[in-house]
Amino acid sequence: SVEAAKACAKEAGVDNVVFVGMSSEDVSRALRGERGFHRLREVDLDAMRLRTLVVDPPRAGLDEGTLDLAQGFPEILYVSCNPAKLAADLDRLPDHRIRAAAIFDQF
C-alpha cells in the first residue's frame, strides 16, 4: 500500500520519493500533461527529474499506454509474475536492455 511504502521510506531515511496510488493509465495521462489529478495536487511533475519507472503489471503484461510511457524512461524496474509476457513486453522496449534479474518463488 502507499502508506506502507511511505512508512518504509521514512524508516530508511529516504526523502526524495513520492508515493501515489494511481492506475498506470492515469499516471501516463498526468505525465503527458493531458489532465490534472487530485491525487497529484501537491506534486510538481514538471520539477521532477524522473529516470526510473517501476511497473508491476497484471498477468496480461503492460498496456499500450504504459509501454509508450516506458519508452521515455532510461530505466525500468519491471516486476513480473508472467515470464512470457515479460519477454513479450521486453521485445516491445527495444531501446532498453536487462542489467540484472532475480527470480523469487513466493508461493
PDB file of N, CA and C in Angstrom:
ATOM      1  N   SER A   1       0.837  -1.185   0.000  1.00  0.00           N
ATOM      2  CA  SER A   1       0.000   0.000   0.000  1.00  0.00           C
ATOM      3  C   SER A   1       0.878   1.243   0.000  1.00  0.00           C
ATOM      4  N   VAL A   2       0.285   2.356  -0.339  1.00  0.00           N
ATOM      5  CA  VAL A   2       1.003   3.626  -0.344  1.00  0.00           C
ATOM      6  C   VAL A   2       1.475   3.965   1.068  1.00  0.00           C
ATOM      7  N   GLU A   3       0.626   3.736   2.052  1.00  0.00           N
ATOM      8  CA  GLU A   3       1.003   4.045   3.442  1.00  0.00           C
ATOM      9  C   GLU A   3       2.171   3.185   3.901  1.00  0.00           C
ATOM     10  N   ALA A   4       2.186   1.924   3.533  1.00  0.00           N
ATOM     11  CA  ALA A   4       3.301   1.045   3.900  1.00  0.00           C
ATOM     12  C   ALA A   4       4.588   1.511   3.220  1.00  0.00           C
ATOM     13  N   ALA A   5       4.505   1.910   1.970  1.00  0.00           N
ATOM     14  CA  ALA A   5       5.676   2.402   1.250  1.00  0.00           C
ATOM     15  C   ALA A   5       6.211   3.672   1.900  1.00  0.00           C
ATOM     16  N   LYS A   6       5.315   4.574   2.286  1.00  0.00           N
ATOM     17  CA  LYS A   6       5.748   5.801   2.966  1.00  0.00           C
ATOM     18  C   LYS A   6       6.443   5.483   4.279  1.00  0.00           C
ATOM     19  N   ALA A   7       5.900   4.540   5.038  1.00  0.00           N
ATOM     20  CA  ALA A   7       6.490   4.159   6.320  1.00  0.00           C
ATOM     21  C   ALA A   7       7.882   3.549   6.114  1.00  0.00           C
ATOM     22  N   CYS A   8       8.032   2.702   5.104  1.00  0.00           N
ATOM     23  CA  CYS A   8       9.336   2.095   4.813  1.00  0.00           C
ATOM     24  C   CYS A   8      10.354   3.160   4.409  1.00  0.00           C
ATOM     25  N   ALA A   9       9.934   4.094   3.567  1.00  0.00           N
ATOM     26  CA  ALA A   9      10.839   5.163   3.137  1.00  0.00           C
ATOM     27  C   ALA A   9      11.276   6.008   4.329  1.00  0.00           C
ATOM     28  N   LYS A  10      10.347   6.331   5.197  1.00  0.00           N
ATOM     29  CA  LYS A  10      10.674   7.132   6.380  1.00  0.00           C
ATOM     30  C   LYS A  10      11.665   6.390   7.272  1.00  0.00           C
ATOM     31  N   GLU A  11      11.412   5.108   7.504  1.00  0.00           N
ATOM     32  CA  GLU A  11      12.294   4.295   8.346  1.00  0.00           C
ATOM     33  C   GLU A  11      13.701   4.184   7.748  1.00  0.00           C
ATOM     34  N   ALA A  12      13.768   4.157   6.423  1.00  0.00           N
ATOM     35  CA  ALA A  12      15.058   4.044   5.746  1.00  0.00           C
ATOM     36  C   ALA A  12      15.736   5.400   5.541  1.00  0.00           C
ATOM     37  N   GLY A  13      15.067   6.479   5.917  1.00  0.00           N
ATOM     38  CA  GLY A  13      15.645   7.806   5.746  1.00  0.00           C
ATOM     39  C   GLY A  13      15.606   8.315   4.322  1.00  0.00           C
ATOM     40  N   VAL A  14      14.723   7.757   3.515  1.00  0.00           N
ATOM     41  CA  VAL A  14      14.588   8.175   2.115  1.00  0.00           C
ATOM     42  C   VAL A  14      13.566   9.298   2.043  1.00  0.00           C
ATOM     43  N   ASP A  15      13.995  10.450   1.511  1.00  0.00           N
ATOM     44  CA  ASP A  15      13.084  11.587   1.463  1.00  0.00           C
ATOM     45  C   ASP A  15      12.955  12.197   0.063  1.00  0.00           C
ATOM     46  N   ASN A  16      13.461  11.489  -0.947  1.00  0.00           N
ATOM     47  CA  ASN A  16      13.389  12.025  -2.308  1.00  0.00           C
ATOM     48  C   ASN A  16      12.466  11.199  -3.208  1.00  0.00           C
ATOM     49  N   VAL A  17      11.396  10.672  -2.619  1.00  0.00           N
ATOM     50  CA  VAL A  17      10.451   9.854  -3.380  1.00  0.00           C
ATOM     51  C   VAL A  17       9.029  10.250  -3.000  1.00  0.00           C
ATOM     52  N   VAL A  18       8.131  10.136  -3.958  1.00  0.00           N
ATOM     53  CA  VAL A  18       6.718  10.434  -3.733  1.00  0.00           C
ATOM     54  C   VAL A  18       5.931   9.175  -4.083  1.00  0.00           C
ATOM     55  N   PHE A  19       5.028   8.780  -3.206  1.00  0.00           N
ATOM     56  CA  PHE A  19       4.179   7.610  -3.447  1.00  0.00           C
ATOM     57  C   PHE A  19       2.751   8.075  -3.674  1.00  0.00           C
ATOM     58  N   VAL A  20       2.144   7.615  -4.768  1.00  0.00           N
ATOM     59  CA  VAL A  20       0.765   7.966  -5.092  1.00  0.00           C
ATOM     60  C   VAL A  20       0.090   6.722  -5.651  1.00  0.00           C
ATOM     61  N   GLY A  21      -1.062   6.380  -5.128  1.00  0.00           N
ATOM     62  CA  GLY A  21      -1.814   5.242  -5.642  1.00  0.00           C
ATOM     63  C   GLY A  21      -2.678   5.661  -6.818  1.00  0.00           C
ATOM     64  N   MET A  22      -2.255   5.284  -8.030  1.00  0.00           N
ATOM     65  CA  MET A  22      -2.994   5.626  -9.240  1.00  0.00           C
ATOM     66  C   MET A  22      -2.821   4.506 -10.254  1.00  0.00           C
ATOM     67  N   SER A  23      -3.753   4.420 -11.183  1.00  0.00           N
ATOM     68  CA  SER A  23      -3.619   3.445 -12.268  1.00  0.00           C
ATOM     69  C   SER A  23      -2.516   3.904 -13.215  1.00  0.00           C
ATOM     70  N   SER A  24      -1.934   2.954 -13.929  1.00  0.00           N
ATOM     71  CA  SER A  24      -0.883   3.314 -14.885  1.00  0.00           C
ATOM     72  C   SER A  24      -1.436   4.214 -15.993  1.00  0.00           C
ATOM     73  N   GLU A  25      -2.689   3.997 -16.358  1.00  0.00           N
ATOM     74  CA  GLU A  25      -3.292   4.846 -17.389  1.00  0.00           C
ATOM     75  C   GLU A  25      -3.353   6.295 -16.929  1.00  0.00           C
ATOM     76  N   ASP A  26      -3.755   6.522 -15.664  1.00  0.00           N
ATOM     77  CA  ASP A  26      -3.842   7.891 -15.152  1.00  0.00           C
ATOM     78  C   ASP A  26      -2.460   8.510 -14.965  1.00  0.00           C
ATOM     79  N   VAL A  27      -1.497   7.723 -14.517  1.00  0.00           N
ATOM     80  CA  VAL A  27      -0.131   8.248 -14.391  1.00  0.00           C
ATOM     81  C   VAL A  27       0.383   8.652 -15.766  1.00  0.00           C
ATOM     82  N   SER A  28       0.123   7.822 -16.767  1.00  0.00           N
ATOM     83  CA  SER A  28       0.546   8.152 -18.131  1.00  0.00           C
ATOM     84  C   SER A  28      -0.078   9.466 -18.588  1.00  0.00           C
ATOM     85  N   ARG A  29      -1.366   9.635 -18.344  1.00  0.00           N
ATOM     86  CA  ARG A  29      -2.048  10.881 -18.728  1.00  0.00           C
ATOM     87  C   ARG A  29      -1.441  12.082 -18.005  1.00  0.00           C
ATOM     88  N   ALA A  30      -1.172  11.921 -16.729  1.00  0.00           N
ATOM     89  CA  ALA A  30      -0.600  13.019 -15.948  1.00  0.00           C
ATOM     90  C   ALA A  30       0.789  13.389 -16.451  1.00  0.00           C
ATOM     91  N   LEU A  31       1.632  12.401 -16.710  1.00  0.00           N
ATOM     92  CA  LEU A  31       2.991  12.676 -17.169  1.00  0.00           C
ATOM     93  C   LEU A  31       3.011  13.282 -18.562  1.00  0.00           C
ATOM     94  N   ARG A  32       2.028  12.957 -19.373  1.00  0.00           N
ATOM     95  CA  ARG A  32       1.923  13.573 -20.702  1.00  0.00           C
ATOM     96  C   ARG A  32       1.256  14.937 -20.647  1.00  0.00           C
ATOM     97  N   GLY A  33       0.783  15.330 -19.465  1.00  0.00           N
ATOM     98  CA  GLY A  33       0.139  16.632 -19.299  1.00  0.00           C
ATOM     99  C   GLY A  33      -1.257  16.702 -19.871  1.00  0.00           C
ATOM    100  N   GLU A  34      -1.906  15.571 -20.060  1.00  0.00           N
ATOM    101  CA  GLU A  34      -3.239  15.552 -20.651  1.00  0.00           C
ATOM    102  C   GLU A  34      -4.304  16.069 -19.693  1.00  0.00           C
ATOM    103  N   ARG A  35      -4.080  15.874 -18.390  1.00  0.00           N
ATOM    104  CA  ARG A  35      -5.025  16.380 -17.404  1.00  0.00           C
ATOM    105  C   ARG A  35      -4.399  16.330 -16.026  1.00  0.00           C
ATOM    106  N   GLY A  36      -4.989  17.090 -15.102  1.00  0.00           N
ATOM    107  CA  GLY A  36      -4.530  17.074 -13.721  1.00  0.00           C
ATOM    108  C   GLY A  36      -5.322  16.059 -12.909  1.00  0.00           C
ATOM    109  N   PHE A  37      -4.756  15.633 -11.801  1.00  0.00           N
ATOM    110  CA  PHE A  37      -5.405  14.670 -10.929  1.00  0.00           C
ATOM    111  C   PHE A  37      -5.325  15.153  -9.488  1.00  0.00           C
ATOM    112  N   HIS A  38      -6.425  14.997  -8.776  1.00  0.00           N
ATOM    113  CA  HIS A  38      -6.496  15.416  -7.381  1.00  0.00           C
ATOM    114  C   HIS A  38      -5.386  14.779  -6.546  1.00  0.00           C
ATOM    115  N   ARG A  39      -5.091  13.521  -6.782  1.00  0.00           N
ATOM    116  CA  ARG A  39      -4.060  12.827  -6.005  1.00  0.00           C
ATOM    117  C   ARG A  39      -2.669  13.409  -6.234  1.00  0.00           C
ATOM    118  N   LEU A  40      -2.496  14.167  -7.305  1.00  0.00           N
ATOM    119  CA  LEU A  40      -1.202  14.774  -7.613  1.00  0.00           C
ATOM    120  C   LEU A  40      -1.177  16.271  -7.322  1.00  0.00           C
ATOM    121  N   ARG A  41      -2.159  16.757  -6.604  1.00  0.00           N
ATOM    122  CA  ARG A  41      -2.281  18.201  -6.391  1.00  0.00           C
ATOM    123  C   ARG A  41      -1.056  18.814  -5.710  1.00  0.00           C
ATOM    124  N   GLU A  42      -0.338  18.053  -4.906  1.00  0.00           N
ATOM    125  CA  GLU A  42       0.836  18.581  -4.204  1.00  0.00           C
ATOM    126  C   GLU A  42       2.140  18.103  -4.833  1.00  0.00           C
ATOM    127  N   VAL A  43       2.053  17.535  -6.035  1.00  0.00           N
ATOM    128  CA  VAL A  43       3.231  17.003  -6.714  1.00  0.00           C
ATOM    129  C   VAL A  43       3.501  17.850  -7.957  1.00  0.00           C
ATOM    130  N   ASP A  44       4.711  18.420  -8.039  1.00  0.00           N
ATOM    131  CA  ASP A  44       5.109  19.201  -9.211  1.00  0.00           C
ATOM    132  C   ASP A  44       5.854  18.284 -10.178  1.00  0.00           C
ATOM    133  N   LEU A  45       5.120  17.654 -11.070  1.00  0.00           N
ATOM    134  CA  LEU A  45       5.725  16.709 -12.004  1.00  0.00           C
ATOM    135  C   LEU A  45       6.775  17.366 -12.889  1.00  0.00           C
ATOM    136  N   ASP A  46       6.553  18.623 -13.264  1.00  0.00           N
ATOM    137  CA  ASP A  46       7.494  19.311 -14.148  1.00  0.00           C
ATOM    138  C   ASP A  46       8.852  19.525 -13.484  1.00  0.00           C
ATOM    139  N   ALA A  47       8.874  19.628 -12.156  1.00  0.00           N
ATOM    140  CA  ALA A  47      10.126  19.869 -11.439  1.00  0.00           C
ATOM    141  C   ALA A  47      10.900  18.580 -11.154  1.00  0.00           C
ATOM    142  N   MET A  48      10.266  17.449 -11.350  1.00  0.00           N
ATOM    143  CA  MET A  48      10.922  16.174 -11.052  1.00  0.00           C
ATOM    144  C   MET A  48      11.804  15.730 -12.208  1.00  0.00           C
ATOM    145  N   ARG A  49      12.925  15.131 -11.868  1.00  0.00           N
ATOM    146  CA  ARG A  49      13.831  14.543 -12.869  1.00  0.00           C
ATOM    147  C   ARG A  49      13.615  13.034 -12.822  1.00  0.00           C
ATOM    148  N   LEU A  50      12.566  12.590 -13.469  1.00  0.00           N
ATOM    149  CA  LEU A  50      12.190  11.186 -13.419  1.00  0.00           C
ATOM    150  C   LEU A  50      13.098  10.358 -14.329  1.00  0.00           C
ATOM    151  N   ARG A  51      13.747   9.338 -13.749  1.00  0.00           N
ATOM    152  CA  ARG A  51      14.653   8.477 -14.508  1.00  0.00           C
ATOM    153  C   ARG A  51      14.217   7.018 -14.518  1.00  0.00           C
ATOM    154  N   THR A  52      13.536   6.597 -13.455  1.00  0.00           N
ATOM    155  CA  THR A  52      13.197   5.188 -13.315  1.00  0.00           C
ATOM    156  C   THR A  52      11.696   5.007 -13.209  1.00  0.00           C
ATOM    157  N   LEU A  53      11.159   4.122 -14.017  1.00  0.00           N
ATOM    158  CA  LEU A  53       9.747   3.764 -13.971  1.00  0.00           C
ATOM    159  C   LEU A  53       9.637   2.384 -13.334  1.00  0.00           C
ATOM    160  N   VAL A  54       8.817   2.271 -12.309  1.00  0.00           N
ATOM    161  CA  VAL A  54       8.566   0.982 -11.663  1.00  0.00           C
ATOM    162  C   VAL A  54       7.212   0.483 -12.144  1.00  0.00           C
ATOM    163  N   VAL A  55       7.191  -0.714 -12.723  1.00  0.00           N
ATOM    164  CA  VAL A  55       5.939  -1.300 -13.201  1.00  0.00           C
ATOM    165  C   VAL A  55       5.752  -2.688 -12.600  1.00  0.00           C
ATOM    166  N   ASP A  56       4.531  -2.986 -12.253  1.00  0.00           N
ATOM    167  CA  ASP A  56       4.141  -4.302 -11.737  1.00  0.00           C
ATOM    168  C   ASP A  56       2.815  -4.651 -12.414  1.00  0.00           C
ATOM    169  N   PRO A  57       2.892  -5.012 -13.696  1.00  0.00           N
ATOM    170  CA  PRO A  57       1.658  -5.201 -14.468  1.00  0.00           C
ATOM    171  C   PRO A  57       0.911  -6.473 -14.091  1.00  0.00           C
ATOM    172  N   PRO A  58      -0.343  -6.542 -14.494  1.00  0.00           N
ATOM    173  CA  PRO A  58      -1.099  -7.785 -14.308  1.00  0.00           C
ATOM    174  C   PRO A  58      -0.515  -8.867 -15.220  1.00  0.00           C
ATOM    175  N   ARG A  59      -1.026 -10.075 -15.082  1.00  0.00           N
ATOM    176  CA  ARG A  59      -0.506 -11.203 -15.882  1.00  0.00           C
ATOM    177  C   ARG A  59      -0.562 -10.942 -17.387  1.00  0.00           C
ATOM    178  N   ALA A  60      -1.448 -10.071 -17.805  1.00  0.00           N
ATOM    179  CA  ALA A  60      -1.587  -9.761 -19.235  1.00  0.00           C
ATOM    180  C   ALA A  60      -0.438  -8.904 -19.758  1.00  0.00           C
ATOM    181  N   GLY A  61       0.401  -8.382 -18.883  1.00  0.00           N
ATOM    182  CA  GLY A  61       1.514  -7.539 -19.309  1.00  0.00           C
ATOM    183  C   GLY A  61       1.130  -6.070 -19.342  1.00  0.00           C
ATOM    184  N   LEU A  62       2.039  -5.270 -19.858  1.00  0.00           N
ATOM    185  CA  LEU A  62       1.822  -3.825 -19.908  1.00  0.00           C
ATOM    186  C   LEU A  62       0.827  -3.449 -20.995  1.00  0.00           C
ATOM    187  N   ASP A  63      -0.032  -2.473 -20.681  1.00  0.00           N
ATOM    188  CA  ASP A  63      -0.946  -1.961 -21.697  1.00  0.00           C
ATOM    189  C   ASP A  63      -0.177  -1.032 -22.635  1.00  0.00           C
ATOM    190  N   GLU A  64      -0.773  -0.708 -23.764  1.00  0.00           N
ATOM    191  CA  GLU A  64      -0.101   0.110 -24.781  1.00  0.00           C
ATOM    192  C   GLU A  64       0.334   1.472 -24.244  1.00  0.00           C
ATOM    193  N   GLY A  65      -0.520   2.116 -23.459  1.00  0.00           N
ATOM    194  CA  GLY A  65      -0.179   3.428 -22.922  1.00  0.00           C
ATOM    195  C   GLY A  65       1.038   3.391 -22.015  1.00  0.00           C
ATOM    196  N   THR A  66       1.120   2.356 -21.179  1.00  0.00           N
ATOM    197  CA  THR A  66       2.260   2.244 -20.275  1.00  0.00           C
ATOM    198  C   THR A  66       3.528   1.879 -21.050  1.00  0.00           C
ATOM    199  N   LEU A  67       3.395   1.042 -22.074  1.00  0.00           N
ATOM    200  CA  LEU A  67       4.554   0.746 -22.931  1.00  0.00           C
ATOM    201  C   LEU A  67       5.071   2.017 -23.597  1.00  0.00           C
ATOM    202  N   ASP A  68       4.163   2.847 -24.086  1.00  0.00           N
ATOM    203  CA  ASP A  68       4.566   4.116 -24.696  1.00  0.00           C
ATOM    204  C   ASP A  68       5.269   5.001 -23.672  1.00  0.00           C
ATOM    205  N   LEU A  69       4.712   5.067 -22.470  1.00  0.00           N
ATOM    206  CA  LEU A  69       5.311   5.863 -21.402  1.00  0.00           C
ATOM    207  C   LEU A  69       6.700   5.333 -21.052  1.00  0.00           C
ATOM    208  N   ALA A  70       6.842   4.023 -20.958  1.00  0.00           N
ATOM    209  CA  ALA A  70       8.110   3.402 -20.569  1.00  0.00           C
ATOM    210  C   ALA A  70       9.232   3.748 -21.545  1.00  0.00           C
ATOM    211  N   GLN A  71       8.897   3.943 -22.812  1.00  0.00           N
ATOM    212  CA  GLN A  71       9.916   4.288 -23.810  1.00  0.00           C
ATOM    213  C   GLN A  71      10.690   5.538 -23.414  1.00  0.00           C
ATOM    214  N   GLY A  72      10.038   6.455 -22.687  1.00  0.00           N
ATOM    215  CA  GLY A  72      10.672   7.715 -22.330  1.00  0.00           C
ATOM    216  C   GLY A  72      11.516   7.674 -21.073  1.00  0.00           C
ATOM    217  N   PHE A  73      11.604   6.524 -20.421  1.00  0.00           N
ATOM    218  CA  PHE A  73      12.385   6.402 -19.200  1.00  0.00           C
ATOM    219  C   PHE A  73      13.687   5.658 -19.481  1.00  0.00           C
ATOM    220  N   PRO A  74      14.807   6.191 -18.979  1.00  0.00           N
ATOM    221  CA  PRO A  74      16.066   5.480 -19.199  1.00  0.00           C
ATOM    222  C   PRO A  74      16.157   4.165 -18.436  1.00  0.00           C
ATOM    223  N   GLU A  75      15.440   4.063 -17.322  1.00  0.00           N
ATOM    224  CA  GLU A  75      15.493   2.842 -16.514  1.00  0.00           C
ATOM    225  C   GLU A  75      14.084   2.379 -16.172  1.00  0.00           C
ATOM    226  N   ILE A  76      13.884   1.067 -16.218  1.00  0.00           N
ATOM    227  CA  ILE A  76      12.591   0.474 -15.861  1.00  0.00           C
ATOM    228  C   ILE A  76      12.853  -0.654 -14.873  1.00  0.00           C
ATOM    229  N   LEU A  77      12.175  -0.624 -13.767  1.00  0.00           N
ATOM    230  CA  LEU A  77      12.201  -1.743 -12.825  1.00  0.00           C
ATOM    231  C   LEU A  77      10.896  -2.483 -13.060  1.00  0.00           C
ATOM    232  N   TYR A  78      10.990  -3.677 -13.598  1.00  0.00           N
ATOM    233  CA  TYR A  78       9.823  -4.441 -14.039  1.00  0.00           C
ATOM    234  C   TYR A  78       9.638  -5.645 -13.117  1.00  0.00           C
ATOM    235  N   VAL A  79       8.518  -5.692 -12.411  1.00  0.00           N
ATOM    236  CA  VAL A  79       8.157  -6.828 -11.560  1.00  0.00           C
ATOM    237  C   VAL A  79       7.149  -7.650 -12.349  1.00  0.00           C
ATOM    238  N   SER A  80       7.424  -8.949 -12.513  1.00  0.00           N
ATOM    239  CA  SER A  80       6.554  -9.765 -13.350  1.00  0.00           C
ATOM    240  C   SER A  80       6.233 -11.101 -12.710  1.00  0.00           C
ATOM    241  N   CYS A  81       4.986 -11.505 -12.837  1.00  0.00           N
ATOM    242  CA  CYS A  81       4.583 -12.852 -12.420  1.00  0.00           C
ATOM    243  C   CYS A  81       4.331 -13.723 -13.648  1.00  0.00           C
ATOM    244  N   ASN A  82       4.610 -13.187 -14.832  1.00  0.00           N
ATOM    245  CA  ASN A  82       4.366 -13.916 -16.070  1.00  0.00           C
ATOM    246  C   ASN A  82       5.577 -13.756 -17.000  1.00  0.00           C
ATOM    247  N   PRO A  83       6.520 -14.684 -16.943  1.00  0.00           N
ATOM    248  CA  PRO A  83       7.737 -14.567 -17.749  1.00  0.00           C
ATOM    249  C   PRO A  83       7.479 -14.430 -19.252  1.00  0.00           C
ATOM    250  N   ALA A  84       6.447 -15.069 -19.759  1.00  0.00           N
ATOM    251  CA  ALA A  84       6.145 -14.970 -21.184  1.00  0.00           C
ATOM    252  C   ALA A  84       5.744 -13.540 -21.554  1.00  0.00           C
ATOM    253  N   LYS A  85       4.921 -12.923 -20.730  1.00  0.00           N
ATOM    254  CA  LYS A  85       4.511 -11.540 -21.014  1.00  0.00           C
ATOM    255  C   LYS A  85       5.661 -10.570 -20.782  1.00  0.00           C
ATOM    256  N   LEU A  86       6.499 -10.850 -19.788  1.00  0.00           N
ATOM    257  CA  LEU A  86       7.697 -10.025 -19.580  1.00  0.00           C
ATOM    258  C   LEU A  86       8.549 -10.050 -20.845  1.00  0.00           C
ATOM    259  N   ALA A  87       8.786 -11.232 -21.394  1.00  0.00           N
ATOM    260  CA  ALA A  87       9.579 -11.351 -22.618  1.00  0.00           C
ATOM    261  C   ALA A  87       8.932 -10.592 -23.776  1.00  0.00           C
ATOM    262  N   ALA A  88       7.617 -10.711 -23.902  1.00  0.00           N
ATOM    263  CA  ALA A  88       6.912 -10.000 -24.976  1.00  0.00           C
ATOM    264  C   ALA A  88       7.020  -8.489 -24.798  1.00  0.00           C
ATOM    265  N   ASP A  89       6.870  -8.026 -23.559  1.00  0.00           N
ATOM    266  CA  ASP A  89       6.995  -6.587 -23.300  1.00  0.00           C
ATOM    267  C   ASP A  89       8.413  -6.109 -23.576  1.00  0.00           C
ATOM    268  N   LEU A  90       9.415  -6.895 -23.196  1.00  0.00           N
ATOM    269  CA  LEU A  90      10.800  -6.509 -23.448  1.00  0.00           C
ATOM    270  C   LEU A  90      11.077  -6.414 -24.944  1.00  0.00           C
ATOM    271  N   ASP A  91      10.460  -7.276 -25.736  1.00  0.00           N
ATOM    272  CA  ASP A  91      10.606  -7.186 -27.191  1.00  0.00           C
ATOM    273  C   ASP A  91      10.069  -5.861 -27.711  1.00  0.00           C
ATOM    274  N   ARG A  92       9.087  -5.307 -27.007  1.00  0.00           N
ATOM    275  CA  ARG A  92       8.472  -4.040 -27.435  1.00  0.00           C
ATOM    276  C   ARG A  92       9.157  -2.831 -26.800  1.00  0.00           C
ATOM    277  N   LEU A  93      10.246  -3.064 -26.068  1.00  0.00           N
ATOM    278  CA  LEU A  93      11.058  -1.982 -25.498  1.00  0.00           C
ATOM    279  C   LEU A  93      12.490  -2.124 -26.032  1.00  0.00           C
ATOM    280  N   PRO A  94      12.674  -1.955 -27.328  1.00  0.00           N
ATOM    281  CA  PRO A  94      13.968  -2.264 -27.952  1.00  0.00           C
ATOM    282  C   PRO A  94      15.125  -1.371 -27.508  1.00  0.00           C
ATOM    283  N   ASP A  95      14.859  -0.214 -26.961  1.00  0.00           N
ATOM    284  CA  ASP A  95      15.927   0.686 -26.531  1.00  0.00           C
ATOM    285  C   ASP A  95      16.409   0.383 -25.119  1.00  0.00           C
ATOM    286  N   HIS A  96      15.831  -0.624 -24.483  1.00  0.00           N
ATOM    287  CA  HIS A  96      16.216  -0.991 -23.118  1.00  0.00           C
ATOM    288  C   HIS A  96      16.882  -2.363 -23.123  1.00  0.00           C
ATOM    289  N   ARG A  97      17.731  -2.578 -22.137  1.00  0.00           N
ATOM    290  CA  ARG A  97      18.370  -3.882 -22.005  1.00  0.00           C
ATOM    291  C   ARG A  97      18.272  -4.319 -20.546  1.00  0.00           C
ATOM    292  N   ILE A  98      18.384  -5.603 -20.298  1.00  0.00           N
ATOM    293  CA  ILE A  98      18.333  -6.129 -18.930  1.00  0.00           C
ATOM    294  C   ILE A  98      19.717  -5.983 -18.315  1.00  0.00           C
ATOM    295  N   ARG A  99      19.792  -5.275 -17.196  1.00  0.00           N
ATOM    296  CA  ARG A  99      21.061  -5.144 -16.474  1.00  0.00           C
ATOM    297  C   ARG A  99      21.167  -6.156 -15.348  1.00  0.00           C
ATOM    298  N   ALA A 100      20.028  -6.539 -14.785  1.00  0.00           N
ATOM    299  CA  ALA A 100      20.022  -7.510 -13.687  1.00  0.00           C
ATOM    300  C   ALA A 100      18.652  -8.166 -13.639  1.00  0.00           C
ATOM    301  N   ALA A 101      18.619  -9.382 -13.105  1.00  0.00           N
ATOM    302  CA  ALA A 101      17.354 -10.099 -12.951  1.00  0.00           C
ATOM    303  C   ALA A 101      17.436 -10.953 -11.696  1.00  0.00           C
ATOM    304  N   ALA A 102      16.294 -11.174 -11.087  1.00  0.00           N
ATOM    305  CA  ALA A 102      16.204 -12.039  -9.909  1.00  0.00           C
ATOM    306  C   ALA A 102      14.904 -12.821  -9.995  1.00  0.00           C
ATOM    307  N   ILE A 103      14.942 -14.036  -9.528  1.00  0.00           N
ATOM    308  CA  ILE A 103      13.739 -14.887  -9.541  1.00  0.00           C
ATOM    309  C   ILE A 103      13.414 -15.255  -8.110  1.00  0.00           C
ATOM    310  N   PHE A 104      12.137 -15.096  -7.756  1.00  0.00           N
ATOM    311  CA  PHE A 104      11.667 -15.428  -6.417  1.00  0.00           C
ATOM    312  C   PHE A 104      10.470 -16.349  -6.526  1.00  0.00           C
ATOM    313  N   ASP A 105      10.437 -17.398  -5.755  1.00  0.00           N
ATOM    314  CA  ASP A 105       9.283 -18.277  -5.665  1.00  0.00           C
ATOM    315  C   ASP A 105       8.543 -17.899  -4.379  1.00  0.00           C
ATOM    316  N   GLN A 106       7.439 -17.178  -4.543  1.00  0.00           N
ATOM    317  CA  GLN A 106       6.711 -16.674  -3.380  1.00  0.00           C
ATOM    318  C   GLN A 106       5.489 -17.501  -3.059  1.00  0.00           C
ATOM    319  N   PHE A 107       5.347 -18.649  -3.687  1.00  0.00           N
ATOM    320  CA  PHE A 107       4.134 -19.434  -3.456  1.00  0.00           C
ATOM    321  C   PHE A 107       4.458 -20.786  -2.896  1.00  0.00           C
TER     322      PHE A 107
END
